Coordinates of C-alpha atoms in Angstrom, one line a residue:
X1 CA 12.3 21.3 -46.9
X2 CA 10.1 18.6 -45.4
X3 CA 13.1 16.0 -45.3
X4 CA 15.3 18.8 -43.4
X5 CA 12.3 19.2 -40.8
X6 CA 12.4 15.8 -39.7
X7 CA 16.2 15.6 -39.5
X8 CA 15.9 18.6 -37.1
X9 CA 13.2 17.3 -35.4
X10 CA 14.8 13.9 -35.1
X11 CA 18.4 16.2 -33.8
X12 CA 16.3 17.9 -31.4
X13 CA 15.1 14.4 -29.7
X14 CA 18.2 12.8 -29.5
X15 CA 19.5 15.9 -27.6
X16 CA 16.6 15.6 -25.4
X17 CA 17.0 12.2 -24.6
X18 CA 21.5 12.1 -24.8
X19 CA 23.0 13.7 -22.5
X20 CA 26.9 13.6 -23.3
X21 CA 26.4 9.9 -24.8
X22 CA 24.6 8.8 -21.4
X23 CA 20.8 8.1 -21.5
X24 CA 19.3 10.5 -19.5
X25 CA 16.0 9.6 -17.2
X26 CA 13.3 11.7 -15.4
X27 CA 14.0 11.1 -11.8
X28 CA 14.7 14.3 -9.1
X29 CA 15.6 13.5 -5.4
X30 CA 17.8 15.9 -2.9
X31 CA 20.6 14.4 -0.7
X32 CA 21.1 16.5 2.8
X33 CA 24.3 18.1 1.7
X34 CA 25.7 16.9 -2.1
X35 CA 23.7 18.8 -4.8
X36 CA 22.2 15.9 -7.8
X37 CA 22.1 17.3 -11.1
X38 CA 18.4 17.2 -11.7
X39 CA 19.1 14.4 -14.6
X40 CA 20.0 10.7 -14.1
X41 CA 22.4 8.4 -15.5
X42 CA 20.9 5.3 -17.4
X43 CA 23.1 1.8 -16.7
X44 CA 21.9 0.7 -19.7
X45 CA 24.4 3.4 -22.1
X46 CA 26.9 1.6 -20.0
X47 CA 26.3 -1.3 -21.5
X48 CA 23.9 -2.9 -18.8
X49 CA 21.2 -5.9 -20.2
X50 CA 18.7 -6.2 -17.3
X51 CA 17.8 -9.3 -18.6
X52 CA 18.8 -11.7 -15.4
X53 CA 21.8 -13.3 -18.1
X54 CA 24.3 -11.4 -18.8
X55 CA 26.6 -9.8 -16.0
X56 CA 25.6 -6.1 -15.7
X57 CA 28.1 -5.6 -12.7
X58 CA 30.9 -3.9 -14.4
X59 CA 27.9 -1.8 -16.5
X60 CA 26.2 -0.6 -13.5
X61 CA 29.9 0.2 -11.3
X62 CA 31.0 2.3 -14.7
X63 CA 27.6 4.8 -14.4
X64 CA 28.7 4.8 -10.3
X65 CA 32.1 5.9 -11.1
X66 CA 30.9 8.2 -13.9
X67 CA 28.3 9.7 -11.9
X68 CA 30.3 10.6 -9.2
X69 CA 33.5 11.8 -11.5
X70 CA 32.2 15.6 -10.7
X71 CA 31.9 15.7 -7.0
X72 CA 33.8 18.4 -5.4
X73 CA 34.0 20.3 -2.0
X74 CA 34.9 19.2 1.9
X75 CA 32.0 17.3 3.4
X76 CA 29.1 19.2 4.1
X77 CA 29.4 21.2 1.1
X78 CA 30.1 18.9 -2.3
X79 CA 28.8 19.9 -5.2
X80 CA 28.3 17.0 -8.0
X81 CA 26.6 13.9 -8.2
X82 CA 24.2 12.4 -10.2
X83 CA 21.6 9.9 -10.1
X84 CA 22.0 5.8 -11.8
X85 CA 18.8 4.5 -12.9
X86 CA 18.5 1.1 -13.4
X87 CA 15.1 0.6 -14.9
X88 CA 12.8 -2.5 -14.7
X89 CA 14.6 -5.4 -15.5
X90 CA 16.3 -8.4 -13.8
X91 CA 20.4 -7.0 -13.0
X92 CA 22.6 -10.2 -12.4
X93 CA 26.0 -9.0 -10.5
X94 CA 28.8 -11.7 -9.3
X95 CA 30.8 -8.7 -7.2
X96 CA 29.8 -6.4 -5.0
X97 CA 28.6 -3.1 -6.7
X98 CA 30.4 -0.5 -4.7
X99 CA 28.5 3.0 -4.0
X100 CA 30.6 6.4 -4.2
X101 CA 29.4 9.6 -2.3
X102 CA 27.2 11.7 -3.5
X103 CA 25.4 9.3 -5.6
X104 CA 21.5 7.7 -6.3
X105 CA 21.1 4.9 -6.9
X106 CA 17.4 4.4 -8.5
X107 CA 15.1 1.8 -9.8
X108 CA 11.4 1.5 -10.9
X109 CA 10.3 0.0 -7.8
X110 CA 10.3 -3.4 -6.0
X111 CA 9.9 -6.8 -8.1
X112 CA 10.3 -3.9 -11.0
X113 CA 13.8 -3.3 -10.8
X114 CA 15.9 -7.1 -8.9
X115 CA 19.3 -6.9 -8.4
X116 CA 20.5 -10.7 -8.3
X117 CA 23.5 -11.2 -6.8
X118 CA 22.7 -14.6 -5.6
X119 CA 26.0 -16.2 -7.4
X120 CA 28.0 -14.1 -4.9
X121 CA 29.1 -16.5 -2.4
X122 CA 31.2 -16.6 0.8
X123 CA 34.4 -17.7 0.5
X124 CA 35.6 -19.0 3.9
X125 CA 37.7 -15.6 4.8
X126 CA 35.3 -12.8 3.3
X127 CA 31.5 -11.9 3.4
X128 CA 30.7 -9.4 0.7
X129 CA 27.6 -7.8 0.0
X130 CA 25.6 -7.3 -3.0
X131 CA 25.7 -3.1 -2.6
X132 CA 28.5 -1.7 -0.4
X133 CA 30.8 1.2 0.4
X134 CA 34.3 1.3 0.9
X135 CA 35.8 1.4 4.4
X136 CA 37.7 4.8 3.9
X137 CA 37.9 7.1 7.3
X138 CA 40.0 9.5 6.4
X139 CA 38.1 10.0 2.1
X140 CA 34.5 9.4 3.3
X141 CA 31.4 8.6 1.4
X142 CA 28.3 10.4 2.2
X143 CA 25.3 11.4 0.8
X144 CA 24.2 7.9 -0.5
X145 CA 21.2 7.3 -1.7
X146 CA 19.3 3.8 -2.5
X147 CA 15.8 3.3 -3.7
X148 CA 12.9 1.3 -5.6
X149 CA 14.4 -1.7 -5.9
X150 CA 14.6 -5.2 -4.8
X151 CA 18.3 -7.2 -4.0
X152 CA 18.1 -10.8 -4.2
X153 CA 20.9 -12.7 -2.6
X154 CA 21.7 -15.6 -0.8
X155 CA 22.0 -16.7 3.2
X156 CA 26.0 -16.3 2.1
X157 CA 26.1 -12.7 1.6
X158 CA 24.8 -9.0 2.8
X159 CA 22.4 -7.6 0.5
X160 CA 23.8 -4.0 1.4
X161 CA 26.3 -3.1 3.9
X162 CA 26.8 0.8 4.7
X163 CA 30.9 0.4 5.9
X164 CA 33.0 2.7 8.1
X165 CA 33.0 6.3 7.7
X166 CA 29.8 6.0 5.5
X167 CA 27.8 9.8 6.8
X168 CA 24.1 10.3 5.9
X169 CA 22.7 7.2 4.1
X170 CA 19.5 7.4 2.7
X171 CA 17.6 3.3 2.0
X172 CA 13.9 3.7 1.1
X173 CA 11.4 1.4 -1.1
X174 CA 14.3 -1.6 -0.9
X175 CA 13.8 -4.6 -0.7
X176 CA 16.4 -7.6 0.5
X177 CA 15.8 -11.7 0.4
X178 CA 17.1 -13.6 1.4
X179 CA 20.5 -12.4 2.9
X180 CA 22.6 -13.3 5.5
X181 CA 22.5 -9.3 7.0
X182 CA 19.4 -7.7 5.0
X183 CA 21.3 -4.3 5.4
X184 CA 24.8 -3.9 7.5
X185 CA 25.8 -0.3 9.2
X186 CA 29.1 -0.7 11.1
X187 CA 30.6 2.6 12.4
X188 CA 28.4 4.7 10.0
X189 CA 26.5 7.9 11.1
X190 CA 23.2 8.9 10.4
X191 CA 21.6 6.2 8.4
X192 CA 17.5 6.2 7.2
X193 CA 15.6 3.0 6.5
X194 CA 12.6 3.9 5.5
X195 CA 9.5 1.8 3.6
X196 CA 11.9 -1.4 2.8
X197 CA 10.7 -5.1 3.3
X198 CA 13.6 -7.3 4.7
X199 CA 13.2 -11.6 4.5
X200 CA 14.4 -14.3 5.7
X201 CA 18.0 -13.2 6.9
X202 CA 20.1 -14.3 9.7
X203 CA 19.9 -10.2 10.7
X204 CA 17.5 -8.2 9.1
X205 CA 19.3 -5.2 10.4
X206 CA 22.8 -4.9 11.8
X207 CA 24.7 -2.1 12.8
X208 CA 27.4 -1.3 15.3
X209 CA 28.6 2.3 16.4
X210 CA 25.5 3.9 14.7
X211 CA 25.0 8.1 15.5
X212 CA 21.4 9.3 14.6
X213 CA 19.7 6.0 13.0
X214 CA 15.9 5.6 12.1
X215 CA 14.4 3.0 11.2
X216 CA 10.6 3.1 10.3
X217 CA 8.0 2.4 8.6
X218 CA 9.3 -1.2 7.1
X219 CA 9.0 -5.1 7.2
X220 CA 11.4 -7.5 8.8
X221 CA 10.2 -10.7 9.2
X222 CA 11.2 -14.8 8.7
X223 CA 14.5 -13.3 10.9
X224 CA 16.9 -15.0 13.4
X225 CA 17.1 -11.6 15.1
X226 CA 15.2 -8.5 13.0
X227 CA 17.1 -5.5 14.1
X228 CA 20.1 -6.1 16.4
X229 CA 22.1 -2.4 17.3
X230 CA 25.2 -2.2 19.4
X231 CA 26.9 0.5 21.5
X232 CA 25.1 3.4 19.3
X233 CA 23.8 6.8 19.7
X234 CA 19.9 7.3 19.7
X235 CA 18.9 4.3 18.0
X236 CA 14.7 5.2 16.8
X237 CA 13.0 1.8 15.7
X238 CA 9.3 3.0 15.0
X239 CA 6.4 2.4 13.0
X240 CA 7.9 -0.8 11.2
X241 CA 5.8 -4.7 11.3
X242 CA 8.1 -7.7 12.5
X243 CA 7.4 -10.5 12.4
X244 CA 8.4 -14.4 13.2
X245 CA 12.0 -14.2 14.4
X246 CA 13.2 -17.0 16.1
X247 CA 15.0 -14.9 19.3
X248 CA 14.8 -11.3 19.5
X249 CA 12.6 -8.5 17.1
X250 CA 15.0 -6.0 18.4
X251 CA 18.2 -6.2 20.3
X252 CA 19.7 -3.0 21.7
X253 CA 23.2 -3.6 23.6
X254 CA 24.7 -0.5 25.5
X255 CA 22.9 2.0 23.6
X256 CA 22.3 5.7 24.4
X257 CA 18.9 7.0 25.0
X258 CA 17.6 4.0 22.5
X259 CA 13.5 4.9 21.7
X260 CA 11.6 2.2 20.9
X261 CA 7.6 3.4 19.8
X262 CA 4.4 2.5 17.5
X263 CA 6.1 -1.2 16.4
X264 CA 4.0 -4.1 16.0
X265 CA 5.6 -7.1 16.6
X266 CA 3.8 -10.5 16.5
X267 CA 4.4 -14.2 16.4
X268 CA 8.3 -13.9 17.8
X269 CA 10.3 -15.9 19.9
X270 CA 9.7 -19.0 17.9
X271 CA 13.0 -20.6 19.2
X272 CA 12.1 -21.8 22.5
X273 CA 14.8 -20.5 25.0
X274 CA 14.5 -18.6 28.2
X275 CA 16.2 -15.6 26.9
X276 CA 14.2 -15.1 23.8
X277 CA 12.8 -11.6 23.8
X278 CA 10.7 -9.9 21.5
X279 CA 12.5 -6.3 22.8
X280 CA 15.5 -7.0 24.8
X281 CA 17.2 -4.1 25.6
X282 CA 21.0 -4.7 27.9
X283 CA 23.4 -2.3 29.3
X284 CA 25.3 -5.5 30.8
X285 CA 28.8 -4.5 29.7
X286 CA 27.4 -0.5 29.1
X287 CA 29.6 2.4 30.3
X288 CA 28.0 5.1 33.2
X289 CA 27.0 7.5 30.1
X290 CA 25.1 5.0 28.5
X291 CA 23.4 3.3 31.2
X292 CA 22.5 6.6 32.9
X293 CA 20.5 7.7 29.7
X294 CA 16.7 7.2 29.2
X295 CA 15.2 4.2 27.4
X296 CA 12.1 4.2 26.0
X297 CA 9.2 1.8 24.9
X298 CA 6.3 3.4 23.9
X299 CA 3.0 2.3 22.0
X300 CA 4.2 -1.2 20.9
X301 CA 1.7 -3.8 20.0
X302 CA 2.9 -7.3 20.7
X303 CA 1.2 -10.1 19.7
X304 CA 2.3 -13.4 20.7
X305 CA 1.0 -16.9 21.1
X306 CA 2.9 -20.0 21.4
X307 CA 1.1 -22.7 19.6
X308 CA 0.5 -25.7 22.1
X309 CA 0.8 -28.2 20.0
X310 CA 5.0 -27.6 18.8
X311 CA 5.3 -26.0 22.4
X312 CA 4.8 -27.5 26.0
X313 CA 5.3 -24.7 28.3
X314 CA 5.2 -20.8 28.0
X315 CA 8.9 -19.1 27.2
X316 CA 10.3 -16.1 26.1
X317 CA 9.8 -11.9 27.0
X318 CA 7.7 -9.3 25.6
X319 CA 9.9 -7.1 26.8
X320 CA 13.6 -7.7 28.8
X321 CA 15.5 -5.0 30.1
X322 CA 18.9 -5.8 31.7
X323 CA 21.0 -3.4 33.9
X324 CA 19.6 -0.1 32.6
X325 CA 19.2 3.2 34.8
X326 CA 16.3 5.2 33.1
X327 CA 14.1 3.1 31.7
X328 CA 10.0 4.3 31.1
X329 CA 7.8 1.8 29.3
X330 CA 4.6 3.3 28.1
X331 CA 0.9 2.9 26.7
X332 CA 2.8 -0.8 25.2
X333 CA 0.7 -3.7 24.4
X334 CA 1.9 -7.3 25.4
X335 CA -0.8 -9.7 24.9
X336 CA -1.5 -13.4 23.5
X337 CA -4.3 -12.2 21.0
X338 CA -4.9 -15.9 20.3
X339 CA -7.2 -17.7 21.5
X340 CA -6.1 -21.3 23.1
X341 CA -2.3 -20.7 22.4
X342 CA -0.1 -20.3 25.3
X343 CA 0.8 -17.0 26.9
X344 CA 4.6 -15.3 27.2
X345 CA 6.9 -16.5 30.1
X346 CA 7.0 -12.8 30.8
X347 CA 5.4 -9.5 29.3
X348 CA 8.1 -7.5 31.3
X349 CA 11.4 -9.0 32.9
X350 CA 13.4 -6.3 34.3
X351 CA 16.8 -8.0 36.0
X352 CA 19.9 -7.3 37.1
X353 CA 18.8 -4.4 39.4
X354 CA 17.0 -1.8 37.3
X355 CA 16.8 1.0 38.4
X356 CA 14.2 4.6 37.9
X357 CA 11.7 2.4 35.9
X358 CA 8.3 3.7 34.9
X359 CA 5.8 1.6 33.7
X360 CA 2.5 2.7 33.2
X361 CA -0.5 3.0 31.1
X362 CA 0.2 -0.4 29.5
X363 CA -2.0 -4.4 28.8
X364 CA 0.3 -6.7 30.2
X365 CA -0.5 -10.4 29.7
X366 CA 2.0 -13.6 30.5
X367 CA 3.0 -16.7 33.0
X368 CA 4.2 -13.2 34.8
X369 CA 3.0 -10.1 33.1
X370 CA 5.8 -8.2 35.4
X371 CA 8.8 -9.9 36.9
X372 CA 11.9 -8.1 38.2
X373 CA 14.3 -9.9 40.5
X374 CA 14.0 -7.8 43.6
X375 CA 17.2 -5.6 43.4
X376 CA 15.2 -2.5 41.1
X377 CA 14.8 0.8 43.0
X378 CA 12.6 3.5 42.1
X379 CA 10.2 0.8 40.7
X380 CA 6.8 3.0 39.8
X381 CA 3.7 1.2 38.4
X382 CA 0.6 3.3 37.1
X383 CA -2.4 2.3 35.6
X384 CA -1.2 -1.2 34.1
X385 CA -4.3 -3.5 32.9
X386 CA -2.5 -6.7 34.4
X387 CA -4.1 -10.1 33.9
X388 CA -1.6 -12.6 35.4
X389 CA 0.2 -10.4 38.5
X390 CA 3.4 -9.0 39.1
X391 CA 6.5 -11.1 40.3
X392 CA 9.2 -8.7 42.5
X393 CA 12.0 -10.5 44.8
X394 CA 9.6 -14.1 44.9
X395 CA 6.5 -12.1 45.6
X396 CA 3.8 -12.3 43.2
X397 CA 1.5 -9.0 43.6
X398 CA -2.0 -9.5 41.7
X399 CA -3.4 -6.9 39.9
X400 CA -2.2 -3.2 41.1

């Protein structure tokens, strides 16, 4: 009787723990319109090591594919999905793992859970990515989720790239280094980066045709550009640390109603050019709906000093605008912070005749702390803490 207890006992465990042959793990999250089963997928049933030697990619694209085997519905009401767990361990991939809708992709944190795909190399016509999705229009993947882990790749590749027709993309708790693009959006719609640290990467963020994306509360830094966003739909940058790019933190071209707020931004511009900007913001080759929209740059802390002895003479922009219509800049911070290092060439540029510009409320340091070139209208300064003047048409203004 005793021996037949423990064989029940031992029958009831493994159905606790199996779950149709697939290892099932204690992980819960809720995508915006897909429904997750509230049980996860183990990569390791799949045959996955996690031990940085053997090649886990085809193990952790089978629990993908398996996990998203039960989606059903139009967009905006699927049903299915499950979550892949890859627990801590070191997963070496030599393709790119490819996400499918509906799907989590889970791990037990940063440095707990790496994904290595540093052996996956440009090859002269492509640039894959370590984690991407598949450029499908017309059979779109949305609902992705990607968190608590860490993608190590290689100034070759993209550590993940969210591809075209990719709706509602969920990236928290990741972390990307080195990459060539920490994380790529091109033509996707709503995506959320949230809580990830991104290193030394050409990009640290690059998107194109963006509606709806946020990106807060994370780390870029060690960056040619950090975040660079082109001809998108409310782009929201806030709350995030960047740090020690060589030309621009953040780059908005011919973006609608961009917002801008709570950043802190410090020791930028390293590469010594005339155009370097911490926040350059340009409607140059923008269409009337765009450029007619608001822009806004609101509680930014920028901290900047150029040390004298690698540079010779103050360059770069706190803050650049280009060509814009609306623009109000607000409660923002633009100061050297450092004693004995040399000041911006500018805390605000605005050029190429700006026009219905607020600025107010801000501590504005630099060679210029304000310089437009004369053609702005509807210029309206309000209680700026200026320390080095204002620059409008030739004329240098001190203190308001």
């Amino acid at each position: 009787m005793k021996r037949i207890r423990i064989v029940l006992l031992v029958l009831i465990l493994i159905g606790v723990i199996f779950k149709t042959d697939v290892f099932v793990v204690s992980a819960e999250t809720a995508l915006p319109h897909g429904v997750l089963q509230s049980s996860g997928i183990d990569v390791r049933a799949f045959g996955a090591k996690g031990d940085g030697v053997a090649d886990d990619t085809s193990a952790i694209q089978a629990a993908i594919n398996y996990a998203a085997a039960n989606v059903s519905g139009t967009w905006g009401n699927e049903k299915g999905g499950d979550i892949v767990f890859l627990p801590a361990g070191v997963y070496k991939v030599t393709d790119s793992i490819m996400m499918k809708k509906c799907v989590a992709l889970m791990g037990a944190g940063m440095a707990r859970t790496i994904i290595d795909g540093s052996s996956i190399r440009y090859d002269g016509v492509t640039r894959k990515a370590v984690i991407t999705t598949s450029n499908d229009s017309v059979n779109q993947n949305n609902d992705i989720i990607i968190e608590d882990l860490e993608i190590q790749s290689n100034r070759d590749t993209t550590g993940i790239e969210i591809n075209y027709g990719t709706l509602m993309t969920r990236i928290e708790r990741v972390k990307v280094k080195p990459a060539y693009i920490g994380i790529s959006a091109p033509n996707s719609w709503t995506v959320k980066v949230r809580d990830c640290v991104i290193d030394s990467c050409d990009y640290g963020f690059f998107g194109t045709f963006n509606h709806n994306l946020n990106i807060a509360d994370s780390r870029i830094h060690r960056c040619r550009i950090g975040i660079s966003v082109t001809s998108s739909h409310v782009p929201v940058i806030e709350r995030n640390v960047i740090q020690w790019t060589d030309e621009y933190a953040v780059y908005f071209n011919n973006c609608s109603s961009p917002i801008i707020k709570d950043n802190y931004f410090e020791w930028n511009v390293k590469k010594a050019s005339e155009d370097s900007s911490v926040i350059f913001i340009d409607f140059t080759n923008g269409t009337p709906k765009f450029i007619n929209v608001i822009v806004v740059i609101d509680g930014n802390f920028i901290a900047n000093g150029l040390d004298p002895a690698s540079y010779n003479t103050s360059h770069g922009n706190g803050i650049r605008i280009k060509f814009a219509h609306s623009v109000r800049i607000t409660s923002n911070i633009v100061d050297t912070w450092y004693s004995g290092y040399l000041p911006l060439k500018r805390g605000i540029w605005l050029e190429s005749a700006v026009k219905n510009a607020i600025i107010e409320g801000n501590r504005l340091s630099g060679e210029f702390a304000i310089k437009t070139d004369g053609k702005d209208t509807a210029l309206t300064l309000s209680a700026n803490d200026i320390i080095n003047g204002i620059v409008s048409g030739g004329v240098q203004i001190r203190g308001q």
